Tab-separated table of C-alpha atoms in Angstrom:
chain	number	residue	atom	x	y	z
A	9	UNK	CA	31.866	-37.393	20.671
A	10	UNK	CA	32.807	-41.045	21.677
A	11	UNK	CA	34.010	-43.397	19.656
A	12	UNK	CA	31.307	-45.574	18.386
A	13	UNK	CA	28.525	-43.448	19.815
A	14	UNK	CA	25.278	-42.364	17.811
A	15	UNK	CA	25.926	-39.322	16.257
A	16	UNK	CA	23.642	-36.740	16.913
A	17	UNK	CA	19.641	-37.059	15.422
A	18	UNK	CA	18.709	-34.758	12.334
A	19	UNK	CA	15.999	-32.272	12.246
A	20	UNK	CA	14.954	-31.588	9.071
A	21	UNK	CA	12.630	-28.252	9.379
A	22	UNK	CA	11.033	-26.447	6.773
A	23	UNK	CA	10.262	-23.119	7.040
A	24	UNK	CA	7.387	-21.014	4.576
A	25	UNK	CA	8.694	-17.388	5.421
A	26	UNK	CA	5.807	-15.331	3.518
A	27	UNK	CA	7.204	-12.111	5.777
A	28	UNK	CA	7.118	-8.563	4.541
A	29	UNK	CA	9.947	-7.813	2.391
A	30	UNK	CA	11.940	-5.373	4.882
A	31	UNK	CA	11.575	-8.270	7.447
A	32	UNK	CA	12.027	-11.131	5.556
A	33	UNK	CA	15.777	-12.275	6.157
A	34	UNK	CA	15.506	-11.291	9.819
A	35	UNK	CA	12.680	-13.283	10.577
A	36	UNK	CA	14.663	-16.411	8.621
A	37	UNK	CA	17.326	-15.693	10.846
A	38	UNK	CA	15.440	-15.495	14.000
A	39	UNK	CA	13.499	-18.968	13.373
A	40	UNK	CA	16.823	-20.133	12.255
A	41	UNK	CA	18.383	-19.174	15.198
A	42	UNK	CA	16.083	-20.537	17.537
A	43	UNK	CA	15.789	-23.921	15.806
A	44	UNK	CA	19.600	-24.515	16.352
A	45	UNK	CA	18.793	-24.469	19.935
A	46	UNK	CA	18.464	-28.310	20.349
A	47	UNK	CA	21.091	-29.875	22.610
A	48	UNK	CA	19.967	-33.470	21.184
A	49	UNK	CA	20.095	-32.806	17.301
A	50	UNK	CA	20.958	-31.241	14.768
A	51	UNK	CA	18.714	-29.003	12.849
A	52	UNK	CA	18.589	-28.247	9.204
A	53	UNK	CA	15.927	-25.258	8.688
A	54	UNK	CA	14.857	-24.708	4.536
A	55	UNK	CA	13.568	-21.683	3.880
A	56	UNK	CA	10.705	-21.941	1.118
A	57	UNK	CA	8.562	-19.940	-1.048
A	58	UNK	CA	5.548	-19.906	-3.281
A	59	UNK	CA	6.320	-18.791	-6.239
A	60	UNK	CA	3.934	-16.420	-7.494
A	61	UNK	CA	4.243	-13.887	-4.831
A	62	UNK	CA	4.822	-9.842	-4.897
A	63	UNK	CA	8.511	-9.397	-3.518
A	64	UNK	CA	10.861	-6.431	-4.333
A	65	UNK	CA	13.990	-7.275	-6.629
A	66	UNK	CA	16.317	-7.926	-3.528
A	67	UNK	CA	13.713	-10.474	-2.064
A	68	UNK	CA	13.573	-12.120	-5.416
A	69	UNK	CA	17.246	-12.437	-5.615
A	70	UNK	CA	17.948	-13.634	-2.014
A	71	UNK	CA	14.134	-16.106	-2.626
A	72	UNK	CA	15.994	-17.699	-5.918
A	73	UNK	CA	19.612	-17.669	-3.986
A	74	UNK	CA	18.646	-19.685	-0.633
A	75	UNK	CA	14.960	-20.970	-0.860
A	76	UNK	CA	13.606	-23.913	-1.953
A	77	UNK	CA	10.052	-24.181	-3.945
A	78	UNK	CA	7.175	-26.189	-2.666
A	79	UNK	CA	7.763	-28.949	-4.764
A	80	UNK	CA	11.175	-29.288	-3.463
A	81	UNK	CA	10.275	-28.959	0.370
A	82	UNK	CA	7.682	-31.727	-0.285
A	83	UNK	CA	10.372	-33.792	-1.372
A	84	UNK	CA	12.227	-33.564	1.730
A	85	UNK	CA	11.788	-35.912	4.748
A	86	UNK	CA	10.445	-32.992	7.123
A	87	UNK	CA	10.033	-33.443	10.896
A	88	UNK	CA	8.651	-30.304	11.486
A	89	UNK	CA	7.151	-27.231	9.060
A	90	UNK	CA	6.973	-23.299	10.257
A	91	UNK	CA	4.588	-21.190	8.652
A	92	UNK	CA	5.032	-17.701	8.847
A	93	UNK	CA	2.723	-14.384	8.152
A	94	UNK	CA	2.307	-12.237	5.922
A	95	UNK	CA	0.585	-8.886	5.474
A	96	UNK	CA	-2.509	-9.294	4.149
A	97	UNK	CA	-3.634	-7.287	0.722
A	98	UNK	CA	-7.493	-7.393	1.643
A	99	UNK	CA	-10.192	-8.082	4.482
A	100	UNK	CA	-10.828	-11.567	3.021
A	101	UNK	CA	-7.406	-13.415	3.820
A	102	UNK	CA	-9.079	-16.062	1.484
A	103	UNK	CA	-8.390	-13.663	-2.101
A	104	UNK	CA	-4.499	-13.691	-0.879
A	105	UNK	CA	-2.199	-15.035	-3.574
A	106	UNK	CA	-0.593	-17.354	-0.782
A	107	UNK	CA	-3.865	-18.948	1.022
A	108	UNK	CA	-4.357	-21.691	-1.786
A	109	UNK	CA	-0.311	-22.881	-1.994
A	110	UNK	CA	-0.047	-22.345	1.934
A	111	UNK	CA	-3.400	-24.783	2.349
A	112	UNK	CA	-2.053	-27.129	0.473
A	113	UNK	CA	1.268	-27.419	2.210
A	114	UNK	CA	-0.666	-27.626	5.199
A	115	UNK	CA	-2.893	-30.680	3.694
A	116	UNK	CA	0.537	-32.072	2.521
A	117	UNK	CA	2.094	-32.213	6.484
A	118	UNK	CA	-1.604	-33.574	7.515
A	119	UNK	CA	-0.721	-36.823	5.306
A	120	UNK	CA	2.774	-36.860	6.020
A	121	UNK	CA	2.135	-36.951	9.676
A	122	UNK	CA	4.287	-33.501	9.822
A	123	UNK	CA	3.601	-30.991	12.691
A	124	UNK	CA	2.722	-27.410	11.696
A	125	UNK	CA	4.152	-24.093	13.516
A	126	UNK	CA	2.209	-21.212	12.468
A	127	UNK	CA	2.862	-17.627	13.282
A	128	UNK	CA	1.455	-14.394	11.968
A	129	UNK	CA	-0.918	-14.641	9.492
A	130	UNK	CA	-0.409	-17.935	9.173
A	131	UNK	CA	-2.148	-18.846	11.868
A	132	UNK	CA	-5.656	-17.128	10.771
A	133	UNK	CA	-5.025	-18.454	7.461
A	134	UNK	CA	-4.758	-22.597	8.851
A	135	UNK	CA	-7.890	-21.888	11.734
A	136	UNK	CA	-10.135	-19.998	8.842
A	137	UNK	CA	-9.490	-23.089	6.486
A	138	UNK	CA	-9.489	-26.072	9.228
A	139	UNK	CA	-12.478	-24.536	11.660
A	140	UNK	CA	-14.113	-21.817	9.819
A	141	UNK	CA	-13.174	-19.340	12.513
A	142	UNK	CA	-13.013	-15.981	10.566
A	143	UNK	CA	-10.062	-13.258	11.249
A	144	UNK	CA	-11.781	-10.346	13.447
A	145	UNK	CA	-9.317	-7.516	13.255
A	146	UNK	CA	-8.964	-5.243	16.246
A	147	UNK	CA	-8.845	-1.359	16.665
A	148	UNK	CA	-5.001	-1.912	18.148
A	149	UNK	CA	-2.417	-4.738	17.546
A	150	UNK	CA	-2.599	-6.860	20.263
C-alpha cells in the first residue's frame, strides 16, 4: 500500500451457522472462505448462535470457543448477515427451537438496513415468515 492511501474498507459479516453438527465447522469455513474473496476490503465474518439449541458436546465447546450470541452480533456494526440451515425436527418449520431467535435477527437487519443471505433452511424459514409461502417438501432433494 501507498503511503497516505485509504486503507482498505471493512466488512463486518455476521454469520448464524444453525448447520448439522457433523457439518458445522466446514460450512463456517466455507462461508468464511468465500467472504475473504473481496479484492476491495477486508472482511471480518462472526460466527453466531442461538443459544438454546441441541448440539453435541464438541459443537458446544467449539459454539462457546469462537461464536458470538445474538445479543453480541446485534451489537456489531454489520454490513451484511448469512443465515444458514438447519435440519428441521418436524413438518412445521414454525415448532423449531431456532424459527423465533432466527425471525427476530431477521426483523433486527430489516431496521438496521442490513442485507440478509439465507441458505438452507433458512431460506424457507425467512419466505414462510415474510410471505406466508409454506415449505412443500419433495420426494428427492433437489
Amino acid at each position: 500500500m501507498q503511503a497516505g492511501a485509504d486503507p482498505l474498507p471493512r466488512l463486518n459479516i455476521g454469520l448464524l451457522n444453525l448447520m448439522p453438527d457433523a457439518v458445522l465447522a466446514a460450512t463456517e469455513r466455507q462461508w468464511m472462505r468465500l467472504c475473504s474473496g473481496f479484492d476491495d476490503a477486508v472482511s471480518y465474518v462472526y460466527p453466531c448462535s442461538p443459544g438454546a439449541y441441541e448440539r453435541s458436546a464438541a459443537a458446544q465447546a467449539h459454539i462457546a470457543r469462537y461464536y458470538d450470541t445474538l445479543a453480541t452480533i446485534r451489537e456489531r456494526d454489520l454490513d451484511l448477515l448469512i443465515l444458514t440451515g438447519a435440519n428441521p425436527r418436524s413438518a412445521d418449520i414454525t415448532h423449531e427451537t431456532f424459527w423465533q431467535p432466527m425471525l427476530d435477527l431477521v426483523a433486527w437487519a430489516q431496521r438496521c438496513a442490513c442485507p440478509v443471505v439465507c441458505s438452507c433452511l433458512a431460506t424457507h424459514v425467512v419466505v414462510k415468515a415474510l410471505y406466508g409461502i409454506d415449505r412443500r417438501r419433495l420426494p428427492e432433494k433437489c
